[in-house]
Every structure is written in structure tokens, then in C-alpha cells.
Coordinates of C-alpha atoms and ligand atoms in Angstrom, one line a residue:
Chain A
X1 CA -11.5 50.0 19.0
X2 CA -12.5 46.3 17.7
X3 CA -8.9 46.0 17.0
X4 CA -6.9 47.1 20.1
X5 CA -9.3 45.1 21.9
X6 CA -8.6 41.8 20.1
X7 CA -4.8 42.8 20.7
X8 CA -5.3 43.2 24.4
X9 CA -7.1 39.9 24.7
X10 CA -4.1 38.5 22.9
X11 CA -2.1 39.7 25.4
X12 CA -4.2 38.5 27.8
X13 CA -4.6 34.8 26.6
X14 CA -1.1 34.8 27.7
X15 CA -1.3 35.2 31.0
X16 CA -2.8 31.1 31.0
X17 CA 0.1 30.0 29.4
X18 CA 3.1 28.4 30.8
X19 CA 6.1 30.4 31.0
X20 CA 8.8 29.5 28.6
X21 CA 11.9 31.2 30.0
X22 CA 13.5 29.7 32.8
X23 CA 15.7 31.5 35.6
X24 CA 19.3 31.3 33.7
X25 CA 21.9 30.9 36.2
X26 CA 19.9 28.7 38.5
X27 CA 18.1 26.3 36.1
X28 CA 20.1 24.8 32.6
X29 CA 18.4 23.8 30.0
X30 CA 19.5 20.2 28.9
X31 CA 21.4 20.4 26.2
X32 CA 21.1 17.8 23.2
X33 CA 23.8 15.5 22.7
X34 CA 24.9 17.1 19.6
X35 CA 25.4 20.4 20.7
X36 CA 28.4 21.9 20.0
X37 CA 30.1 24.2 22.6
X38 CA 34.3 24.0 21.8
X39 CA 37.0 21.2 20.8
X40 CA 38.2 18.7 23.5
X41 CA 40.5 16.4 23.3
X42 CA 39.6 13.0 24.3
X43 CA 41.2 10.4 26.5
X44 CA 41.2 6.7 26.0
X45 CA 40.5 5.4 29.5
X46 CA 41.6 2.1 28.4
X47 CA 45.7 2.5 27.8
X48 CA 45.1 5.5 30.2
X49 CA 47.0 8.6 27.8
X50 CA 45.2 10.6 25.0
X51 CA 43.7 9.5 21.7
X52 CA 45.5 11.9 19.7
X53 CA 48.5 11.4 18.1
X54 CA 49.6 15.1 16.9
X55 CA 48.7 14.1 13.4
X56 CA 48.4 17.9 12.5
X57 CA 45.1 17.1 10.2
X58 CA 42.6 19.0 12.2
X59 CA 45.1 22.1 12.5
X60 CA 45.3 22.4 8.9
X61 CA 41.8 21.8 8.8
X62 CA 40.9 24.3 10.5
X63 CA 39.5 27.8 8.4
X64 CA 40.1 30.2 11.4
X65 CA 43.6 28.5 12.2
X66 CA 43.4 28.5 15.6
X67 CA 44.6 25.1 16.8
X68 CA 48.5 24.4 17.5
X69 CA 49.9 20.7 17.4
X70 CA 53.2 19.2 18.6
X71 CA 53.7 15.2 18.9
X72 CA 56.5 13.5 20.3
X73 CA 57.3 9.8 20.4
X74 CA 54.9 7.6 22.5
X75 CA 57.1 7.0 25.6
X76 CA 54.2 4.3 26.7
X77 CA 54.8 2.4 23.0
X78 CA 55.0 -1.3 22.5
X79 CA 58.7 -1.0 21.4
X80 CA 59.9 0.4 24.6
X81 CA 58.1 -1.8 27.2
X82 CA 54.8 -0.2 27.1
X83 CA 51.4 -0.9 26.4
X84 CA 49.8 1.6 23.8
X85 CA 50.4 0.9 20.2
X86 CA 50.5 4.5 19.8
X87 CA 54.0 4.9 17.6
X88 CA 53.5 9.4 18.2
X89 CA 51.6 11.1 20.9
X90 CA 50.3 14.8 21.6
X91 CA 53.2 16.6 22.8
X92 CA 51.6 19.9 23.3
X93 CA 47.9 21.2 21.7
X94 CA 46.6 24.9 22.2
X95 CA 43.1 25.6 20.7
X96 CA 42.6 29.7 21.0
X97 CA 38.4 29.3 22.2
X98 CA 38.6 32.9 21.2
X99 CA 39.4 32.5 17.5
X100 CA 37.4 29.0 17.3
X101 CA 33.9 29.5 15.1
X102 CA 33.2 26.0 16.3
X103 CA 32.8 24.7 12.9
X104 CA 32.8 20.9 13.9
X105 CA 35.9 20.5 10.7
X106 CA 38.3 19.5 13.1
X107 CA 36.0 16.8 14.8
X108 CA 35.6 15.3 11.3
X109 CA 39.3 15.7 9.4
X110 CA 40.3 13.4 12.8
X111 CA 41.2 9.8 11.8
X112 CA 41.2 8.5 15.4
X113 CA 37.9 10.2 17.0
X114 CA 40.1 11.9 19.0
X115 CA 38.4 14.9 19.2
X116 CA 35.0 16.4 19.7
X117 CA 32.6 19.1 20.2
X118 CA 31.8 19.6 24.0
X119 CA 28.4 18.9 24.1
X120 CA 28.2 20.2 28.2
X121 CA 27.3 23.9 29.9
X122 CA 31.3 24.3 30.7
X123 CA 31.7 24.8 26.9
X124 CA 29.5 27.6 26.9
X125 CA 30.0 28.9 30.4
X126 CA 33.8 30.3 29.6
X127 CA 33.8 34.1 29.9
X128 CA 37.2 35.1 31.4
X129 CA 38.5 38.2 31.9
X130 CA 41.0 38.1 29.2
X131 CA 41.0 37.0 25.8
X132 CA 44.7 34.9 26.5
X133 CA 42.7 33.3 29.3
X134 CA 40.6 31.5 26.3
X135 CA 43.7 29.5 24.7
X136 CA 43.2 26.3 26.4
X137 CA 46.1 24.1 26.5
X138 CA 46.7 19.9 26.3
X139 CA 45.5 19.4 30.1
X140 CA 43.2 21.9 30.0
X141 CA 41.6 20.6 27.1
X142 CA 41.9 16.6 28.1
X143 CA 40.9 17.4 31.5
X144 CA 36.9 17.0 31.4
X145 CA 37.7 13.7 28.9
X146 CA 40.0 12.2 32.0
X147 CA 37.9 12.9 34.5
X148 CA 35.0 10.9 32.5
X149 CA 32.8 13.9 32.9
X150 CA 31.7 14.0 28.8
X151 CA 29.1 11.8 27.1
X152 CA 30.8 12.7 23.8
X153 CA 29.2 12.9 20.3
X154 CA 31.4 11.8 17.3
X155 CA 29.8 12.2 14.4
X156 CA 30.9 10.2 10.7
X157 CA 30.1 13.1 7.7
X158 CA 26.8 11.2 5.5
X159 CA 26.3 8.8 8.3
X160 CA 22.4 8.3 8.7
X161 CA 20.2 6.5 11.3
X162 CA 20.3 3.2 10.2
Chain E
X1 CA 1.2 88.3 4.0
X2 CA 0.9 84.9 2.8
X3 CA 4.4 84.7 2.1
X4 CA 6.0 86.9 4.4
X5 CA 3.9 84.5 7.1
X6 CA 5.6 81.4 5.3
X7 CA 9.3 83.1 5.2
X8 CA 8.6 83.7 9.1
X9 CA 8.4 79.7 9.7
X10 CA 11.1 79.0 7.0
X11 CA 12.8 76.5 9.1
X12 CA 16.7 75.7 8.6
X13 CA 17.5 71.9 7.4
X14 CA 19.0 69.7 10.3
X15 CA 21.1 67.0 9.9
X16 CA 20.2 64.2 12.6
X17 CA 22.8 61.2 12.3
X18 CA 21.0 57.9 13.4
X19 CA 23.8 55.0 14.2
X20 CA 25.9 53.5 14.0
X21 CA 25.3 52.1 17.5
X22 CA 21.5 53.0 17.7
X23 CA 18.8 50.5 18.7
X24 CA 16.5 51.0 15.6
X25 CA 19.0 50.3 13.5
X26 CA 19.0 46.4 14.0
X27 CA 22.7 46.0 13.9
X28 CA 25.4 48.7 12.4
X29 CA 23.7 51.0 9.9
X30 CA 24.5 54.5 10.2
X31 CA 22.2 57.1 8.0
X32 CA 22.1 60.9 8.0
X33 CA 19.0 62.1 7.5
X34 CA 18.6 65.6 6.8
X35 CA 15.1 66.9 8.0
X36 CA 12.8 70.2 7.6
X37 CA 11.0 70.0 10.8
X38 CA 9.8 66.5 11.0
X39 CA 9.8 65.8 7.5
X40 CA 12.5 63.7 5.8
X41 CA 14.6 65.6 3.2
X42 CA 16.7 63.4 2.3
X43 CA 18.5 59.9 3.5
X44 CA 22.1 59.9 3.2
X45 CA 22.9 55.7 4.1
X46 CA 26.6 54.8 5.2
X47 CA 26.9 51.1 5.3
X48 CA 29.8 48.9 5.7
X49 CA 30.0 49.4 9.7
X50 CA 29.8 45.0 9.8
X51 CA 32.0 44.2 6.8
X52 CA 34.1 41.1 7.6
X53 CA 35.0 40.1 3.9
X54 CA 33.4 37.0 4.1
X55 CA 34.3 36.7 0.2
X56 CA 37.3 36.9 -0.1
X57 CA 38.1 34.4 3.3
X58 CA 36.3 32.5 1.5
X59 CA 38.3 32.6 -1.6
X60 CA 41.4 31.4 0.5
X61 CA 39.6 28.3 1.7
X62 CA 38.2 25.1 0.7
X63 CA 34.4 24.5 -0.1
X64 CA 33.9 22.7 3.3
X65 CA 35.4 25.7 5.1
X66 CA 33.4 28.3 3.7
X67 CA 30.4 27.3 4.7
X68 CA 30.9 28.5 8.1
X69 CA 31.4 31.9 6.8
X70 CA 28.6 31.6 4.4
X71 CA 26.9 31.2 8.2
X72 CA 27.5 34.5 9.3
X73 CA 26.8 36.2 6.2
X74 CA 23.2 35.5 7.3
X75 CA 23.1 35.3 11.0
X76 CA 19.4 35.0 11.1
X77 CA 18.8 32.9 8.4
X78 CA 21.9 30.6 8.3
X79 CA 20.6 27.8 6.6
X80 CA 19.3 29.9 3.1
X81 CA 22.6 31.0 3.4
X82 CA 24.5 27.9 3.5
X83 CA 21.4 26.5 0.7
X84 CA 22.7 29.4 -1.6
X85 CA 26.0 28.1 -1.1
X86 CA 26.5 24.9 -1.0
X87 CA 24.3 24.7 -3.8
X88 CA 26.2 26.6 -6.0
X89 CA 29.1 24.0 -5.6
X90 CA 27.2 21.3 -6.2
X91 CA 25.7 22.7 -9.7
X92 CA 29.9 23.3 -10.5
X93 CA 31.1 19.9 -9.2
X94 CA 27.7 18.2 -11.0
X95 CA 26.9 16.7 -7.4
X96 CA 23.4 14.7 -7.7
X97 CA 22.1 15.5 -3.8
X98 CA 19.8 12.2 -2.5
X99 CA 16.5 12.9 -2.0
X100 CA 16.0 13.0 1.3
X101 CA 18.3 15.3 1.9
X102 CA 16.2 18.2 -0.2
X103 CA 13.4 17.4 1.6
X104 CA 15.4 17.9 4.9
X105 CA 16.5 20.9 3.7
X106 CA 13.5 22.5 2.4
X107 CA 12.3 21.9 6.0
X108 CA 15.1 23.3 7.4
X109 CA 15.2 26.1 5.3
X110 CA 11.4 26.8 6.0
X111 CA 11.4 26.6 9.5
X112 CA 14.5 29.1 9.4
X113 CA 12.2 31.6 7.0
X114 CA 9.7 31.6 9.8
X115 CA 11.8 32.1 12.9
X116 CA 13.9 35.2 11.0
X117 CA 10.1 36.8 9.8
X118 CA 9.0 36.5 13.6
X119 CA 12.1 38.3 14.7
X120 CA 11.1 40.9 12.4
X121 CA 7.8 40.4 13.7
X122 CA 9.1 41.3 16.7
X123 CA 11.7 43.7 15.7
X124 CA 9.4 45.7 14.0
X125 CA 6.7 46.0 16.3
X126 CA 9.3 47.5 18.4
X127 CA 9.9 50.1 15.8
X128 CA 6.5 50.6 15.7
X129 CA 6.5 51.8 18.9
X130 CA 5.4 49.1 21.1
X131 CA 7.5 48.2 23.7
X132 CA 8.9 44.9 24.7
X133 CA 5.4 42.4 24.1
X134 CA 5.6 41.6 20.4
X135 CA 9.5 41.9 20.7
X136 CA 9.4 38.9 23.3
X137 CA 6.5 37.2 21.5
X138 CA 9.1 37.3 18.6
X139 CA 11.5 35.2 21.0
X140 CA 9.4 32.9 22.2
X141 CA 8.5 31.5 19.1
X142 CA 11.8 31.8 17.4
X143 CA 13.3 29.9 20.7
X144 CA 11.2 27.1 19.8
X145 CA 12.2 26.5 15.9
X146 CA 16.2 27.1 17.4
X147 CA 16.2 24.5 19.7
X148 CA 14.8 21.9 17.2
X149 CA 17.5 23.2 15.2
X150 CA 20.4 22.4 18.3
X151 CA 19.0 19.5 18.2
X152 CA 19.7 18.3 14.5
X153 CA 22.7 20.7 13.6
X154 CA 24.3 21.1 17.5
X155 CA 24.1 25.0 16.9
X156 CA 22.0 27.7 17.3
X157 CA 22.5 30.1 14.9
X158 CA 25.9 28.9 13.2
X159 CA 24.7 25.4 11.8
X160 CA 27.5 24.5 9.4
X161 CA 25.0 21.7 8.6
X162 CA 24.6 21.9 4.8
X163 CA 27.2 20.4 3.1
X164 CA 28.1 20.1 -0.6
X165 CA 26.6 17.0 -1.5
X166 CA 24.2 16.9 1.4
X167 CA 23.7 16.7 5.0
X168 CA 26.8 16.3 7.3
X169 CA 24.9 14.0 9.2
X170 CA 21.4 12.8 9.9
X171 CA 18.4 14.7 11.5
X172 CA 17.7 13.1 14.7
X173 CA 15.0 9.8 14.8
X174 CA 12.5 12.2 16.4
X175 CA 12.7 14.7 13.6
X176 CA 9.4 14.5 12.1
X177 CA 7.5 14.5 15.6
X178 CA 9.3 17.3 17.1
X179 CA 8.7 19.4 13.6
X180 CA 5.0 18.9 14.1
X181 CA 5.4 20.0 17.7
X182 CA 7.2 22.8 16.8
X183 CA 4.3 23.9 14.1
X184 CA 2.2 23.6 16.6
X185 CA 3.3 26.2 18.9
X186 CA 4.2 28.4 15.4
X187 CA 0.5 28.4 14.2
X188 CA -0.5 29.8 17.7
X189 CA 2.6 32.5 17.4
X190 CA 1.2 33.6 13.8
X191 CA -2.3 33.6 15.8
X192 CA -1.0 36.0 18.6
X193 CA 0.9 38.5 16.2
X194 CA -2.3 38.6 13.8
X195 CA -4.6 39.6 16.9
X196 CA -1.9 41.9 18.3
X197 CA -1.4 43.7 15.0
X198 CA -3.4 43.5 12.0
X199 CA -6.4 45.0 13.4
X200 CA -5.0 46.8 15.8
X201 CA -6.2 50.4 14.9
X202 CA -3.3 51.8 16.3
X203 CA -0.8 49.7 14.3
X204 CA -2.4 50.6 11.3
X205 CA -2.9 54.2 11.7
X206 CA 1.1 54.0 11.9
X207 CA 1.5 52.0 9.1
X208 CA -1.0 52.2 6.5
X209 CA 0.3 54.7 3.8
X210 CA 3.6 55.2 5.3
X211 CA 6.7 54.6 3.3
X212 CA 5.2 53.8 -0.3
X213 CA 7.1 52.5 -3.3
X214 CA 5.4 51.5 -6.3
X215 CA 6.2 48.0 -8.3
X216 CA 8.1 50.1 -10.8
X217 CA 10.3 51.9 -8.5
X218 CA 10.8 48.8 -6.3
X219 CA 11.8 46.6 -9.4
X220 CA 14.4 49.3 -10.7
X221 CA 16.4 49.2 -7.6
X222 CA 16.3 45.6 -7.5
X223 CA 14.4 44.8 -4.7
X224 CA 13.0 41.4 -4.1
X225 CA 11.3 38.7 -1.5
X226 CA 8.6 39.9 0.8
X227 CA 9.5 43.8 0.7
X228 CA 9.3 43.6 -3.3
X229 CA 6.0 41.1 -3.4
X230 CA 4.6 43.9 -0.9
X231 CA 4.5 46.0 -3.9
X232 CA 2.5 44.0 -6.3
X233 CA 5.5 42.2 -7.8
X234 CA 4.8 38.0 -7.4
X235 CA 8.2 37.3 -7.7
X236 CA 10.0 34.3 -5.7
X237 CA 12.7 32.3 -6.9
X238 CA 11.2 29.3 -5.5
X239 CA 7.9 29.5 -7.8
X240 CA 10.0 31.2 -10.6
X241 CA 12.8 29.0 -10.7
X242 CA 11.6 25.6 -8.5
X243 CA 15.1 24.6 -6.4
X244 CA 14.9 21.7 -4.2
X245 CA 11.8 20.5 -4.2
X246 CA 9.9 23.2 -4.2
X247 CA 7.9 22.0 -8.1
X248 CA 6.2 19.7 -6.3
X249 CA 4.7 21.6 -3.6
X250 CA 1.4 23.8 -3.4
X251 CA 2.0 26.9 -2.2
X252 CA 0.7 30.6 -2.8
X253 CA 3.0 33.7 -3.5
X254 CA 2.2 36.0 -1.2
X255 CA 1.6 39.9 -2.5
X256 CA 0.6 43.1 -1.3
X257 CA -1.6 45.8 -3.0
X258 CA -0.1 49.2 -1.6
X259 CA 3.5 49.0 -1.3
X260 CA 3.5 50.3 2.0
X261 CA 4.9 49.2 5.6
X262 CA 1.8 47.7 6.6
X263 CA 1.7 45.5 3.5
X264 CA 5.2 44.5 3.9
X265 CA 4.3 43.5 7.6
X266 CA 1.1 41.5 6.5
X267 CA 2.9 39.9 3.3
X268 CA 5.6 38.5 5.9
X269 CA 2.5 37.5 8.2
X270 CA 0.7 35.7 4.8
X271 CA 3.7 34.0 4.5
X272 CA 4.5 32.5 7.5
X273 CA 1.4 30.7 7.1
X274 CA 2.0 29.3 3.2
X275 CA 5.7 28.2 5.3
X276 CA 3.8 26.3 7.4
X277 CA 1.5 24.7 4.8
X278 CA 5.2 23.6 2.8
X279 CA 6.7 22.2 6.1
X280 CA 3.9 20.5 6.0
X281 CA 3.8 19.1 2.7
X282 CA 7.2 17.9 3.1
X283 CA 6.7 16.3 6.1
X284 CA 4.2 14.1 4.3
X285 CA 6.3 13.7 1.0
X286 CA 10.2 12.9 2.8
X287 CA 10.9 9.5 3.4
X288 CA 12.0 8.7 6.8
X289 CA 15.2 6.7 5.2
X290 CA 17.4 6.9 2.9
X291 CA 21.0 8.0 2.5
X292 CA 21.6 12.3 3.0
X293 CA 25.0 12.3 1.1
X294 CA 26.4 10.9 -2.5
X295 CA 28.1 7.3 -2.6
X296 CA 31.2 8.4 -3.3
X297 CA 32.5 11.5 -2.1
X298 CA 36.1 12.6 -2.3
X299 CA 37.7 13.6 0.5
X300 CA 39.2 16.9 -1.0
X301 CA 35.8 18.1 -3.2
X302 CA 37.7 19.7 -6.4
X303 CA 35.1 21.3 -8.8
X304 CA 36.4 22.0 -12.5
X305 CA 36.7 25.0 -13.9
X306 CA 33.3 27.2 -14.7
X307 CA 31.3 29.6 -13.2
X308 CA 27.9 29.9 -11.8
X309 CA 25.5 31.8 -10.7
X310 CA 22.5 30.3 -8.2
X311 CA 19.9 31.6 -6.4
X312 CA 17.4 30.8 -3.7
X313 CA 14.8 32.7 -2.1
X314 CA 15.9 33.6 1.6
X315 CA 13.7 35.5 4.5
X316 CA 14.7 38.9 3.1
X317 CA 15.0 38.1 -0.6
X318 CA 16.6 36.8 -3.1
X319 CA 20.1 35.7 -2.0
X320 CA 22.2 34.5 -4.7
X321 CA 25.9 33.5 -4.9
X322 CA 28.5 33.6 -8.2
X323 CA 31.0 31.7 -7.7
X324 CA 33.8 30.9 -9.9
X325 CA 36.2 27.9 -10.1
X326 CA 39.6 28.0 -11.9
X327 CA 39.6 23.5 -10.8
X328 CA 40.5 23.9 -7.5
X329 CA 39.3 23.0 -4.5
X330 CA 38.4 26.7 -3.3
X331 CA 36.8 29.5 -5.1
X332 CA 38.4 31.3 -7.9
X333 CA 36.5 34.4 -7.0
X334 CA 32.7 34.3 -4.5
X335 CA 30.1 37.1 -4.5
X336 CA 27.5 37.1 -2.6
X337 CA 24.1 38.8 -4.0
X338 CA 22.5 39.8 -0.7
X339 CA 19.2 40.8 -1.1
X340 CA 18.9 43.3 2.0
X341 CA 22.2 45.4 -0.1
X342 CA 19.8 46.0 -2.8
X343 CA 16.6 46.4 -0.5
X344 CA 18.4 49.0 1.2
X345 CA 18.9 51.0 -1.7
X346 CA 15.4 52.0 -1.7
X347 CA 15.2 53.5 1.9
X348 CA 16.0 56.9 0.4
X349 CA 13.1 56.3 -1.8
X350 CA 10.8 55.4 0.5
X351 CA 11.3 57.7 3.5
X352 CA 11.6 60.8 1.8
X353 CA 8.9 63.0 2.3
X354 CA 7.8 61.0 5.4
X355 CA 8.0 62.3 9.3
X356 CA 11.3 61.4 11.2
X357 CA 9.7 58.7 13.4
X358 CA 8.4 56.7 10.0
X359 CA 11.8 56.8 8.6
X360 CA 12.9 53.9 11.2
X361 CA 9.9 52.1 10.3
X362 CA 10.4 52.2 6.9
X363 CA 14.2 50.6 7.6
X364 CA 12.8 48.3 9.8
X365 CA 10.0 47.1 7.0
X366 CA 12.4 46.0 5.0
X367 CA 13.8 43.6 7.3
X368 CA 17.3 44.9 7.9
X369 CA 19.8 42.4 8.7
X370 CA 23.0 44.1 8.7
X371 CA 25.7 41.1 8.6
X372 CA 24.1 40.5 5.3
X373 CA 24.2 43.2 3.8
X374 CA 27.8 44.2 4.9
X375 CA 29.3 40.5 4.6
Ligands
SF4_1 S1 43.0 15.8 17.3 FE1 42.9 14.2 15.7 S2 43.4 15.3 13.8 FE2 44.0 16.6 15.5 S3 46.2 16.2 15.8 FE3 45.0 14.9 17.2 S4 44.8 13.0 16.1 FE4 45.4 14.5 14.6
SF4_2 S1 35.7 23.9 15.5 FE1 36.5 24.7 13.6 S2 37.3 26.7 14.2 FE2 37.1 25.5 16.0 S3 39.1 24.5 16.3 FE3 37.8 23.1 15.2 S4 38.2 23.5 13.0 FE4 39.0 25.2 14.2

């Protein structure tokens, strides 16, 4: 009887506690700035036109192959009256959020940080109701980056704090 | 009379099937169990329900690839898994891993061993019979260790953190605090499961006695961690064979008398406590800088040809990993020595002769994780 007692008042001592969960839908938890939801594609804000320059290294980086490249020539380069030094330029990019295990491999293969991890709740709010619904495509994926709605985390592999 | 009476009851033998899709199997296990009235006859296990050949993938991809498969061999103890892993390519490519990074890991790989044993905490108690309380207890605390671990790795349960050589990047500045913080709230979880079970004449009515296996038995089907220590057996790779850090740190292997379910519940209890006393010592011993990778590390890690086998001691067990490399820069050929496979091997062992409704506890006291033992 000793026993079950002491079990009950464990249960019990709970009732003074604060609650942990919180009411889901409502209320989000803040999420760190590492966390890792899917791949986005980034956009420099500066020259005004993606970072990424369809250098193909994250697509064969990538273990679950789910990331399709195509560049074209930079119609905004020096050497036709633009501004961008930018010789190549994403053409088209589909990343299949289905197929992605959201490794982080393709954030660090990338030479020119122009890629990263979505670290807000629409990375991890993206149930559809189709699976061909989750292969995001160049504006789809550059869209939160333009709008300036991602505090993005980059990371450089063996960097510490200092 | 006596035996006309006996032939009278002479009951037929039923085959139940239990799975694949059943509750109490924690994940894809299907076994047939053939019963005489409510006693086991015999276990007939079919396993293979979650196999995703995460060897072989792995074989067709480099070492900094793999790991996220080595992940989800392991689901609730990802970071053993990845320790098994990525140290069995650094022993091949003769990587010297800085010392801050061990003690990171250790931590790491402590604080996972406690939030997978309070899952079983929780899952068990739920095989036990008790609905929903210790199950959500189990939760709570494991919620707490999972968003430290957002916080350094950016995933819950997938980390892809450990990398050969290393870290893949720091632990946040905060790290040392928010470990403390997060033992805090552990030591009170271990506190709440000892008063809701270990006394708890009810719980140990249920457990004591059921599902025995003795030392011998338990070390001929290979059996190991917390299940095989239950038994009498102090065996654990990280006293045994000192990885990491582990040489220089005080801690007690943990072992049972009975070989029962009950002492495989209260070795897992013992032990969350000598984790917490080992986070503990690390968090005293680590320095707070200092590099987490190699100087130099190629871009493209290439290991030369050999073979080797390493071990660690995860949650469930020993979980070891072979890997041979013909020089390139992916496996020649990975297996992965899970320790739940072999655990399982003794369910027939230990639930034969037991009623129907022990049989589930006994697969639950052996901590059943099914993506490792399928891969
Ligand atoms: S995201 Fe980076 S690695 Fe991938 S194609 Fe663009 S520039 Fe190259
Ligand atoms: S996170 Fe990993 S799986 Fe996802 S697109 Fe990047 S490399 Fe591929």
C-alpha cells in the first residue's frame, strides 16, 4: 500500500507544476536559429537577383538526390550592361521537400552561402495534399529570402565560437 | 478420474498473431505466439517489417552522407548511432578528434541515453498497463533534453551533427548552462518515475519474476547493455573498452540480480542516474574552447584500404559497426551490429512459459526499437 501511495503522491506533486505543453496551433514555440526545417534559396538584396549560380555542387551533394539545377548566363552581368558580377545564374532549381532528409550537405558543399536551412514554422508547417505539391520550385523556394522574411543561419563545417 | 478430468480441459493451441501494426509492439514487429490458454507456447518472431537497407545506401555514398542514414538506424538514440559511425571512419582514416569535441560528445551522447531510457520509461509503463501518466511523464522529460539538442544540432531527432573528425560546428555559447538546466529537470523526472514505480506494489507484482533469463542464457544469445547487465552480466563497452573519454570518468556499471523485467526496468532507472553523474563530470572536465575539428581536413575524406570493427555502448546495447574500405571515399561494405537484433533473439526465451499479457512486457523490457533492429 506504502508503494501505490508514494506513486499517487507523485502524481499528485504534479498538479503544482507548470504545464509544459502548449496549445499547438495557437501558440509556436520559438524556434532556435539553427533549426533546420528545408533548403531555401537565398537572395542577395543588394544586386536584387539570387545568390546562386547553378553550380550543380549541392545537387551532387546531396545523398537522397532530390535537388535539380539548371543555370543560364547572368542576363544582369557586368559584360552586357549590368550590375552583378555574376558570369551564370539559377536558371531553374526544384528541391522534392518529400524526398529531402534535411541533411544540412547541401547548405555546406555551397561556395557562395547561397543556400540554407529554413530555420522558420513555414518549413515545418508544409503538409499538402499531395506528395507533387512538395517539389518546390526557384520562386517558390526564393520567395521567403526576397521578401526578407528569414534571419538565416549559415553555418562553416569546424567553425567554433571564437 | 484424474486424467480423464485433465483430458476433459485439454485445451486446443491457438495461434494469436500480434502486429505488425499493433500498439505494443513499439514500431513494426510482428510475432505469432501460439498459446495454451493463457500460457505462451511458443514465440514465433517475424522481423524485417522497417528494413530500409540503410547498409547498403550507405555503401553507395560518401562518409559525410552516411551519417544521415546512420541517423535513422537509431531514431531514438541518433547520436550513439552516428558515435558508432563516425568513429569507425576516423579509426580507418587515423583521424586524431580535438578534445573538446569528445567531451561534447560524451555529453551529447549521455543526454541522448537518458532521453531514449525515459521513453522506455514511458513506453513500458504503458505496457505495464498503466495508461497514459508515465507515458507522458516519459515526454516531458525527453522534450526537455530534445530541445537542447535543436538548439546545438538544429534537429530533433535526425542531428547529422557528428562528423568524421569532429563536430560540424560548435555547441551554442550557452551550452554548459542550459545542460545544467536541463539536468535539473532530469533528476526530478528520475525522482517521479522511481516514486511512480519502484515501489509501487502493483508494478512489481507485474514485474517481479516475469520473463527470466539467466546470465548464461542471456550471454549465448548475445545479448548486451541494460537488458544483459539486468542479468548479472557487468558488461559495457564503455568501462570494458573506454571510448571517448569515458577512462577518465567515475562511474558505476549498473547490474541486476534476477534477470527479470523488473530488474531490467530498475537497471535502466540506476542508470539514468550514473548518466547524470558523467554529464556531470564532463561538464567540469571540457574546456569551454578549443577547436571541435582537425586542422586540416580534406574536402573529399578518402580512408585507405582496411577494415574495422568499433563499438560503443548505445541506450539498448552494444551497437557496433564493421566497416570496410577498399581507399575510397565510401564504404567497401557497412554492417551494422544492432544490439536490439540480438536482444530480440531471446524473446522466445524469455516469454515462454509466461501468461499472454507478460509476453508484451517482456518485448517491451528489452527496449524494442524497431528501425534498429530492421535498418
Ligand atoms: S545552391 Fe549553391 S551549391 Fe547549389 S547550385 Fe546554387 S550555388 Fe551551387
Ligand atoms: S538537406 Fe540534404 S537531402 Fe535535403 S536537399 Fe539538402 S542535401 Fe539534399
Amino acid at each position: 500500500m506504502k508503494g501505490i501511495a508514494k506513486s499517487l503522491l507523485t502524481t499528485l506533486s504534479t498538479f503544482s507544476r507548470k504545464p509544459v505543453t502548449r496549445d499547438y496551433p495557437n501558440v509556436h514555440k520559438t524556434l532556435p536559429e539553427r533549426d533546420r526545417a528545408f533548403p531555401l534559396l537565398l537572395w542577395d538584396q543588394e544586386i536584387d537577383e539570387p545568390f546562386c549560380t547553378g553550380c550543380h555542387a549541392c545537387e551532387r551533394a546531396c545523398p537522397v538526390e532530390c535537388m535539380t539545377v539548371l543555370m543560364k548566363d547572368n542576363p544582369n552581368h557586368k559584360s552586357v550592361g549590368g550590375t552583378s558580377s555574376r558570369r551564370k545564374i539559377i536558371d531553374k532549381f526544384w528541391i522534392d521537400y518529400a524526398r529531402c532528409m534535411r541533411c544540412n550537405i547541401c547548405v555546406e558543399v555551397c561556395n557562395f552561402d547561397a543556400i540554407a536551412m529554413n530555420n522558420t514554422w513555414t518549413g515545418h508547417e508544409t503538409s499538402v495534399h499531395d506528395r507533387k505539391d512538395l517539389v518546390m520550385d526557384l520562386q517558390m523556394l526564393l520567395s521567403q529570402s526576397h521578401a526578407g522574411a528569414i534571419k538565416e543561419w549559415v553555418p562553416v563545417i569546424g567553425q567554433t565560437n571564437e | 478420474m484424474v486424467t480423464e478430468r485433465a483430458r476433459e480441459f485439454d485445451t486446443q493451441d491457438l495461434l494469436i498473431n500480434v502486429g505488425p501494426q499493433h500498439p505494443s509492439t513499439h514500431g513494426v514487429f510482428r510475432m505469432v505466439l501460439e498459446i495454451d490458454g493463457e500460457l505462451v507456447k511458443d514465440v514465433i518472431p517475424y522481423i524485417g517489417y522497417l528494413h530500409r537497407g540503410a547498409e547498403k545506401l550507405c555503401e553507395t555514398m560518401d562518409y559525410r552522407q552516411g551519417i544521415g542514414f546512420m541517423d535513422r538506424t537509431e531514431y531514438l538514440a541518433a547520436f550513439n548511432a552516428e558515435l558508432s559511425y563516425v568513429m569507425a571512419v576516423e579509426a580507418l582514416a587515423g583521424l586524431e578528434v580535438p578534445e573538446r569535441a569528445q567531451w561534447i560528445r560524451m555529453i551529447l551522447c549521455e543526454l541522448n541515453r537518458i532521453s531514449s531510457h525515459f521513453m522506455f520509461m514511458g513506453a513500458f509503463g504503458v505496457d505495464t498497463g498503466v495508461m497514459g501518466t508515465p507515458f507522458i511523464y516519459g515526454w516531458r522529460e525527453r522534450e526537455g533534453i530534445i530541445d537542447l539538442f535543436e538548439e546545438i544540432s538544429g534537429d530533433r531527432m535526425m542531428y547529422a551533427y557528428f562528423r568524421p573528425g569532429g563536430l560540424a560546428w560548435d555547441v551554442t555559447t550557452n551550452f554548459k548552462a542550459r545542460v545544467r538546466e536541463v539536468l535539473k529537470s532530469i533528476t526530478q523526472g528520475i525522482k517521479d518515475f522511481d516514486g511512480l514505480f519502484t515501489e509501487n506494489e502493483i508494478f512489481v507484482a507485474r514485474t517481479k519474476g516475469v520473463g527470466y533469463i539467466s546470465a548464461e542464457d542471456a550471454i549465448d544469445y548475445g545479448m548486451s547493455g541494460p537488458s544483459l547487465r539486468a542479468s548479472g552480466v557487468p558488461m559495457d563497452v564503455r568501462k570494458d573498452e573506454p571510448y571517448l573519454k569515458y577512462s577518465e570518468i567515475d562511474f558505476k556499471v549498473i547490474t541486476g540480480e534476477h534477470g527479470d523485467v523488473f530488474d531490467r526496468y530498475h537497471c535502466r532507472l540506476q542508470e539514468l542516474r550514473e548518466s547524470v553523474k558523467i554529464i556531470e563530470q564532463c561538464l567540469a572536465k571540457m574546456p569551454d574552447t578549443g577547436p571541435i575539428m582537425p586542422e586540416k581536413m580534406p574536402r573529399m575524406l578518402r580512408t585507405p584500404p582496411g577494415e574495422v570493427y568499433l563499438r560503443t555502448e548505445a541506450p539498448r546495447g552494444e551497437y557496433g559497426v564493421y566497416l570496410v574500405s577498399n581507399g575510397g571515399n565510401r564504404p567497401y561494405r557497412l554492417k551494422v551490429r544492432s544490439a536490439c537484433l540480438s536482444n530480440l533473439q531471446a524473446l522466445k526465451q524469455m516469454s515462454v512459459g509466461q501468461y499472454v499479457a507478460d509476453a508484451i512486457l517482456v518485448l517491451g523490457s528489452i527496449d524494442i526499437v524497431l528501425s534498429e533492429v530492421d535498418r
